[in-house]
Amino acid sequence: MTIRVGHLYPDYLNIYADRGNIAVLARRAALRGHELVVQAIGLGDPLSPGAHDLLYVGGGQDREQAAIASDLAARGDEIAAAVDGGAALLAVCGGYQLLGRGYRGRDGSFMPGVGLFAHETVAGETRMIGDVLLECELEPGNVRLLAGFENHAGRTLLDPGAEALGRVVHGFGNDGESGFEGCRLGRALGTYLHGPLLPRNPWLADWLLAQALAHAGDEAPAALTPLPDDLETEAFRVAADRARARGGRR
Ligand code: GLN
């Protein structure tokens, strides 16, 4: 099958090897006989709900975020319709912040957000930097570990009832206090984890691919063929061990 990916603002939100996440999706799709077609969506480019099986928004510092925030916020209806219609979405760091209601940066200015995720973000005095380990339960009863790296000044507060992507085992997470990391709304995920995220967490790459395939029309997709993943498992182990050495919660 063809999996249509819309990559929002690759020229602005790209600081954490975000293209690496797309490369992993493309390779893991190809190894199962599927083709990933990636369309860059820049400032002012049209975005029609239903045109993509997966939307991707990468990370950026305050300056890059400010450059695209109002263009992105104006796409609130289209993005909500896409996710409502079953498209998958992954937003990382700066992109994750702007998919909520908004982000108040270090200089006090407010950047409006898309309003897809029920959260708000305010920059704090210090940056939260380091390796992170999470426990995620995207399907009830199936708890899996996710390892990554975080580097953000923003503190993201989820509204009561909003679902987090995971529970922080080690690291800061959304705000350093709640014990939650990221946000999930159906097939849409937002997270501070980068590094990039997907090379060392192949189960999450496959979860996203499966969601995108379901949207592409394969509503009862055959399980994705397992891949050897020796290097990926090793990369996960190194990142998870660094997070454990860091300590923190738990
Ligand atoms: N500028 C935001 C922050 O520092 C996001 C940074 C990022 O994408 N790493 O909170």
mmCIF file of C-alpha atoms and ligand atoms in Angstrom:
data_model
loop_
_atom_site.group_PDB
_atom_site.id
_atom_site.type_symbol
_atom_site.label_atom_id
_atom_site.label_comp_id
_atom_site.label_asym_id
_atom_site.label_seq_id
_atom_site.Cartn_x
_atom_site.Cartn_y
_atom_site.Cartn_z
ATOM 1 C CA MET A 1 0.000 0.000 0.000
ATOM 2 C CA THR A 2 0.958 3.638 -0.290
ATOM 3 C CA ILE A 3 1.193 5.528 2.991
ATOM 4 C CA ARG A 4 0.784 9.266 2.487
ATOM 5 C CA VAL A 5 2.710 11.380 4.988
ATOM 6 C CA GLY A 6 2.296 15.127 5.416
ATOM 7 C CA HIS A 7 5.445 16.612 6.962
ATOM 8 C CA LEU A 8 4.618 20.035 8.347
ATOM 9 C CA TYR A 9 7.270 22.769 8.132
ATOM 10 C CA PRO A 10 10.330 20.561 7.567
ATOM 11 C CA ASP A 11 12.358 23.720 6.860
ATOM 12 C CA TYR A 12 11.605 25.203 10.280
ATOM 13 C CA LEU A 13 10.868 22.362 12.701
ATOM 14 C CA ASN A 14 13.752 19.976 12.183
ATOM 15 C CA ILE A 15 16.316 20.440 14.920
ATOM 16 C CA TYR A 16 16.298 16.999 16.481
ATOM 17 C CA ALA A 17 16.995 14.776 13.510
ATOM 18 C CA ASP A 18 13.275 14.738 12.812
ATOM 19 C CA ARG A 19 14.009 13.517 9.314
ATOM 20 C CA GLY A 20 15.422 10.421 10.998
ATOM 21 C CA ASN A 21 11.943 9.571 12.245
ATOM 22 C CA ILE A 22 10.561 9.811 8.718
ATOM 23 C CA ALA A 23 13.475 7.724 7.375
ATOM 24 C CA VAL A 24 12.669 4.977 9.885
ATOM 25 C CA LEU A 25 9.002 4.957 8.880
ATOM 26 C CA ALA A 26 9.955 4.820 5.194
ATOM 27 C CA ARG A 27 12.415 1.960 5.676
ATOM 28 C CA ARG A 28 10.160 -0.117 7.931
ATOM 29 C CA ALA A 29 7.278 0.380 5.510
ATOM 30 C CA ALA A 30 9.435 -0.614 2.523
ATOM 31 C CA LEU A 31 10.649 -3.771 4.253
ATOM 32 C CA ARG A 32 6.977 -4.822 4.478
ATOM 33 C CA GLY A 33 6.261 -3.954 0.853
ATOM 34 C CA HIS A 34 4.613 -0.577 1.493
ATOM 35 C CA GLU A 35 5.646 2.758 0.086
ATOM 36 C CA LEU A 36 5.861 5.963 2.101
ATOM 37 C CA VAL A 37 5.190 9.090 0.067
ATOM 38 C CA VAL A 38 6.196 12.198 1.984
ATOM 39 C CA GLN A 39 4.792 15.604 1.129
ATOM 40 C CA ALA A 40 6.358 18.682 2.686
ATOM 41 C CA ILE A 41 3.777 21.210 3.843
ATOM 42 C CA GLY A 42 5.267 24.670 4.250
ATOM 43 C CA LEU A 43 3.891 28.088 5.179
ATOM 44 C CA GLY A 44 0.638 28.682 3.327
ATOM 45 C CA ASP A 45 0.577 25.318 1.542
ATOM 46 C CA PRO A 46 -2.839 23.668 1.439
ATOM 47 C CA LEU A 47 -3.614 20.821 3.828
ATOM 48 C CA SER A 48 -6.740 18.844 3.076
ATOM 49 C CA PRO A 49 -8.116 16.482 5.699
ATOM 50 C CA GLY A 50 -8.086 12.957 4.289
ATOM 51 C CA ALA A 51 -5.093 13.635 2.035
ATOM 52 C CA HIS A 52 -2.619 12.087 4.497
ATOM 53 C CA ASP A 53 -2.496 8.885 6.485
ATOM 54 C CA LEU A 54 0.050 10.333 8.892
ATOM 55 C CA LEU A 55 0.971 13.892 9.789
ATOM 56 C CA TYR A 56 4.381 14.691 11.232
ATOM 57 C CA VAL A 57 5.469 17.861 13.049
ATOM 58 C CA GLY A 58 9.054 18.114 14.290
ATOM 59 C CA GLY A 59 10.885 20.116 16.925
ATOM 60 C CA GLY A 60 12.174 23.667 16.890
ATOM 61 C CA GLN A 61 13.357 26.376 19.206
ATOM 62 C CA ASP A 62 11.189 29.359 20.124
ATOM 63 C CA ARG A 63 12.406 31.381 17.119
ATOM 64 C CA GLU A 64 11.423 28.742 14.568
ATOM 65 C CA GLN A 65 8.165 28.080 16.386
ATOM 66 C CA ALA A 66 7.287 31.785 16.238
ATOM 67 C CA ALA A 67 7.859 31.755 12.473
ATOM 68 C CA ILE A 68 5.211 29.099 11.822
ATOM 69 C CA ALA A 69 2.878 29.316 14.864
ATOM 70 C CA SER A 70 0.089 31.388 13.331
ATOM 71 C CA ASP A 71 0.177 29.471 10.028
ATOM 72 C CA LEU A 72 -0.067 26.198 11.971
ATOM 73 C CA ALA A 73 -2.759 27.485 14.365
ATOM 74 C CA ALA A 74 -4.897 28.480 11.387
ATOM 75 C CA ARG A 75 -4.953 24.829 10.343
ATOM 76 C CA GLY A 76 -6.750 23.765 13.553
ATOM 77 C CA ASP A 77 -9.941 22.643 11.807
ATOM 78 C CA GLU A 78 -8.142 20.680 9.091
ATOM 79 C CA ILE A 79 -5.857 18.924 11.554
ATOM 80 C CA ALA A 80 -8.734 18.074 13.907
ATOM 81 C CA ALA A 81 -10.734 16.733 10.939
ATOM 82 C CA ALA A 82 -7.770 14.630 9.784
ATOM 83 C CA VAL A 83 -7.322 13.063 13.234
ATOM 84 C CA ASP A 84 -11.092 12.629 13.643
ATOM 85 C CA GLY A 85 -11.052 10.832 10.331
ATOM 86 C CA GLY A 86 -8.486 8.380 11.677
ATOM 87 C CA ALA A 87 -5.207 9.776 10.391
ATOM 88 C CA ALA A 88 -2.187 9.127 12.591
ATOM 89 C CA LEU A 89 -0.066 12.028 13.830
ATOM 90 C CA LEU A 90 3.294 12.373 15.547
ATOM 91 C CA ALA A 91 4.385 15.727 16.932
ATOM 92 C CA VAL A 92 7.742 16.174 18.629
ATOM 93 C CA CYS A 93 8.875 18.828 21.098
ATOM 94 C CA GLY A 94 8.255 22.293 19.581
ATOM 95 C CA GLY A 95 5.595 20.771 17.321
ATOM 96 C CA TYR A 96 4.033 18.981 20.292
ATOM 97 C CA GLN A 97 3.792 22.270 22.195
ATOM 98 C CA LEU A 98 2.060 24.011 19.295
ATOM 99 C CA LEU A 99 -0.532 21.264 18.870
ATOM 100 C CA GLY A 100 -1.956 22.291 22.242
ATOM 101 C CA ARG A 101 -3.715 25.594 22.902
ATOM 102 C CA GLY A 102 -0.492 27.534 22.844
ATOM 103 C CA TYR A 103 2.992 28.219 24.132
ATOM 104 C CA ARG A 104 4.214 31.202 26.146
ATOM 105 C CA GLY A 105 7.890 31.501 25.300
ATOM 106 C CA ARG A 106 10.832 32.734 27.358
ATOM 107 C CA ASP A 107 10.313 36.316 26.177
ATOM 108 C CA GLY A 108 6.712 36.289 27.401
ATOM 109 C CA SER A 109 5.127 36.268 23.959
ATOM 110 C CA PHE A 110 2.244 33.881 23.382
ATOM 111 C CA MET A 111 2.189 31.627 20.343
ATOM 112 C CA PRO A 112 -1.268 30.336 19.527
ATOM 113 C CA GLY A 113 -1.607 26.596 19.060
ATOM 114 C CA VAL A 114 -3.734 24.235 17.036
ATOM 115 C CA GLY A 115 -5.902 23.208 20.000
ATOM 116 C CA LEU A 116 -5.862 19.516 19.087
ATOM 117 C CA PHE A 117 -4.282 18.361 22.353
ATOM 118 C CA ALA A 118 -5.837 19.503 25.636
ATOM 119 C CA HIS A 119 -2.770 21.215 27.049
ATOM 120 C CA GLU A 120 -0.960 24.504 27.465
ATOM 121 C CA THR A 121 2.748 25.217 27.693
ATOM 122 C CA VAL A 122 4.696 27.941 29.468
ATOM 123 C CA ALA A 123 8.487 28.303 29.303
ATOM 124 C CA GLY A 124 10.229 28.056 32.670
ATOM 125 C CA GLU A 125 13.515 29.472 33.958
ATOM 126 C CA THR A 126 15.523 26.313 33.426
ATOM 127 C CA ARG A 127 15.712 23.766 30.639
ATOM 128 C CA MET A 128 14.802 20.166 31.241
ATOM 129 C CA ILE A 129 17.505 18.145 29.540
ATOM 130 C CA GLY A 130 18.472 14.486 29.563
ATOM 131 C CA ASP A 131 17.596 10.899 28.744
ATOM 132 C CA VAL A 132 14.061 9.777 29.455
ATOM 133 C CA LEU A 133 12.398 6.433 30.005
ATOM 134 C CA LEU A 134 8.639 6.073 29.820
ATOM 135 C CA GLU A 135 6.058 3.380 30.299
ATOM 136 C CA CYS A 136 3.345 3.550 27.644
ATOM 137 C CA GLU A 137 0.110 1.621 27.365
ATOM 138 C CA LEU A 138 -1.317 2.497 23.962
ATOM 139 C CA GLU A 139 -3.402 -0.666 24.058
ATOM 140 C CA PRO A 140 -4.899 -1.723 27.371
ATOM 141 C CA GLY A 141 -2.784 -4.367 29.056
ATOM 142 C CA ASN A 142 0.203 -3.912 26.734
ATOM 143 C CA VAL A 143 2.759 -1.816 28.632
ATOM 144 C CA ARG A 144 5.872 -0.950 26.644
ATOM 145 C CA LEU A 145 8.960 1.121 27.357
ATOM 146 C CA LEU A 146 9.929 4.159 25.318
ATOM 147 C CA ALA A 147 13.384 5.756 25.498
ATOM 148 C CA GLY A 148 14.387 9.172 24.230
ATOM 149 C CA PHE A 149 16.068 12.463 24.991
ATOM 150 C CA GLU A 150 14.409 15.680 26.111
ATOM 151 C CA ASN A 151 15.569 19.290 25.922
ATOM 152 C CA HIS A 152 12.906 21.889 26.568
ATOM 153 C CA ALA A 153 12.189 24.998 28.581
ATOM 154 C CA GLY A 154 8.442 24.602 28.120
ATOM 155 C CA ARG A 155 6.349 23.086 30.897
ATOM 156 C CA THR A 156 3.299 21.413 29.412
ATOM 157 C CA LEU A 157 0.228 21.001 31.600
ATOM 158 C CA LEU A 158 -2.378 18.517 30.445
ATOM 159 C CA ASP A 159 -6.003 19.348 31.189
ATOM 160 C CA PRO A 160 -7.665 17.011 33.682
ATOM 161 C CA GLY A 161 -8.806 13.948 31.766
ATOM 162 C CA ALA A 162 -6.358 14.414 28.896
ATOM 163 C CA GLU A 163 -4.464 11.213 28.160
ATOM 164 C CA ALA A 164 -0.658 11.266 28.413
ATOM 165 C CA LEU A 165 1.541 9.315 26.020
ATOM 166 C CA GLY A 166 3.271 7.693 28.952
ATOM 167 C CA ARG A 167 4.263 7.691 32.590
ATOM 168 C CA VAL A 168 7.745 8.959 33.388
ATOM 169 C CA VAL A 169 10.019 6.268 34.803
ATOM 170 C CA HIS A 170 13.141 8.465 34.594
ATOM 171 C CA GLY A 171 13.402 12.049 33.381
ATOM 172 C CA PHE A 172 11.297 15.213 33.565
ATOM 173 C CA GLY A 173 8.492 14.630 31.083
ATOM 174 C CA ASN A 174 5.830 17.252 30.407
ATOM 175 C CA ASP A 175 6.558 19.513 33.341
ATOM 176 C CA GLY A 176 8.975 17.802 35.734
ATOM 177 C CA GLU A 177 6.261 17.270 38.330
ATOM 178 C CA SER A 178 3.169 15.504 37.090
ATOM 179 C CA GLY A 179 4.920 12.262 36.151
ATOM 180 C CA PHE A 180 3.310 12.392 32.721
ATOM 181 C CA GLU A 181 4.945 12.679 29.334
ATOM 182 C CA GLY A 182 3.379 13.598 26.032
ATOM 183 C CA CYS A 183 -0.242 13.456 25.018
ATOM 184 C CA ARG A 184 -2.384 11.027 23.080
ATOM 185 C CA LEU A 185 -5.649 11.587 21.276
ATOM 186 C CA GLY A 186 -6.699 8.516 19.327
ATOM 187 C CA ARG A 187 -4.069 7.952 16.678
ATOM 188 C CA ALA A 188 -2.382 11.300 17.410
ATOM 189 C CA LEU A 189 0.691 11.341 19.652
ATOM 190 C CA GLY A 190 2.719 14.263 20.943
ATOM 191 C CA THR A 191 5.963 13.958 22.892
ATOM 192 C CA TYR A 192 9.075 15.803 24.035
ATOM 193 C CA LEU A 193 11.181 12.767 23.174
ATOM 194 C CA HIS A 194 13.574 13.105 20.299
ATOM 195 C CA GLY A 195 17.020 12.026 19.497
ATOM 196 C CA PRO A 196 15.409 10.996 17.007
ATOM 197 C CA LEU A 197 12.692 8.953 18.640
ATOM 198 C CA LEU A 198 11.789 6.132 16.264
ATOM 199 C CA PRO A 199 15.170 4.485 15.465
ATOM 200 C CA ARG A 200 15.487 3.235 19.038
ATOM 201 C CA ASN A 201 11.813 2.573 19.622
ATOM 202 C CA PRO A 202 10.830 0.399 16.653
ATOM 203 C CA TRP A 203 7.610 -0.755 18.315
ATOM 204 C CA LEU A 204 6.361 2.841 18.223
ATOM 205 C CA ALA A 205 7.349 3.214 14.560
ATOM 206 C CA ASP A 206 5.348 0.071 13.793
ATOM 207 C CA TRP A 207 2.402 1.268 15.872
ATOM 208 C CA LEU A 208 2.304 4.485 13.822
ATOM 209 C CA LEU A 209 2.657 2.565 10.562
ATOM 210 C CA ALA A 210 -0.205 0.253 11.540
ATOM 211 C CA GLN A 211 -2.431 3.255 12.337
ATOM 212 C CA ALA A 212 -1.492 4.923 9.053
ATOM 213 C CA LEU A 213 -2.160 1.696 7.117
ATOM 214 C CA ALA A 214 -5.566 1.397 8.775
ATOM 215 C CA HIS A 215 -6.362 4.928 7.592
ATOM 216 C CA ALA A 216 -5.010 4.163 4.134
ATOM 217 C CA GLY A 217 -7.765 1.612 3.758
ATOM 218 C CA ASP A 218 -6.286 -1.510 5.238
ATOM 219 C CA GLU A 219 -8.824 -1.535 8.073
ATOM 220 C CA ALA A 220 -7.921 -5.041 9.170
ATOM 221 C CA PRO A 221 -4.231 -4.936 8.309
ATOM 222 C CA ALA A 222 -2.247 -8.113 8.626
ATOM 223 C CA ALA A 223 0.220 -7.703 11.498
ATOM 224 C CA LEU A 224 3.400 -6.095 10.238
ATOM 225 C CA THR A 225 6.037 -8.755 9.675
ATOM 226 C CA PRO A 226 8.536 -8.684 12.539
ATOM 227 C CA LEU A 227 11.976 -7.324 11.626
ATOM 228 C CA PRO A 228 15.261 -8.451 13.212
ATOM 229 C CA ASP A 229 15.797 -5.112 15.046
ATOM 230 C CA ASP A 230 19.104 -6.139 16.656
ATOM 231 C CA LEU A 231 20.663 -2.701 16.269
ATOM 232 C CA GLU A 232 17.430 -0.980 17.251
ATOM 233 C CA THR A 233 17.195 -3.084 20.411
ATOM 234 C CA GLU A 234 20.782 -2.215 21.269
ATOM 235 C CA ALA A 235 20.151 1.490 20.665
ATOM 236 C CA PHE A 236 17.101 1.284 22.936
ATOM 237 C CA ARG A 237 19.140 -0.492 25.620
ATOM 238 C CA VAL A 238 21.869 2.167 25.608
ATOM 239 C CA ALA A 239 19.331 5.015 25.822
ATOM 240 C CA ALA A 240 17.288 3.273 28.525
ATOM 241 C CA ASP A 241 20.419 2.560 30.576
ATOM 242 C CA ARG A 242 21.472 6.206 30.346
ATOM 243 C CA ALA A 243 18.032 7.249 31.581
ATOM 244 C CA ARG A 244 18.226 4.755 34.449
ATOM 245 C CA ALA A 245 21.703 6.049 35.376
ATOM 246 C CA ARG A 246 20.261 9.544 35.463
ATOM 247 C CA GLY A 247 17.755 8.473 38.102
ATOM 248 C CA GLY A 248 14.942 10.864 38.842
ATOM 249 C CA ARG A 249 11.454 9.597 39.428
ATOM 250 C CA ARG A 250 11.047 6.075 40.771
HETATM 251 N N1 GLN B 1 11.360 25.958 22.279
HETATM 252 C C1 GLN B 1 10.723 24.932 23.024
HETATM 253 C C2 GLN B 1 11.256 24.764 24.433
HETATM 254 O O1 GLN B 1 12.419 25.016 24.695
HETATM 255 C C3 GLN B 1 10.823 23.624 22.263
HETATM 256 C C4 GLN B 1 12.221 23.193 22.124
HETATM 257 C C5 GLN B 1 12.401 22.032 21.278
HETATM 258 O O2 GLN B 1 11.729 21.751 20.270
HETATM 259 N N2 GLN B 1 13.406 21.371 21.693
HETATM 260 O O3 GLN B 1 10.496 24.393 25.297
#
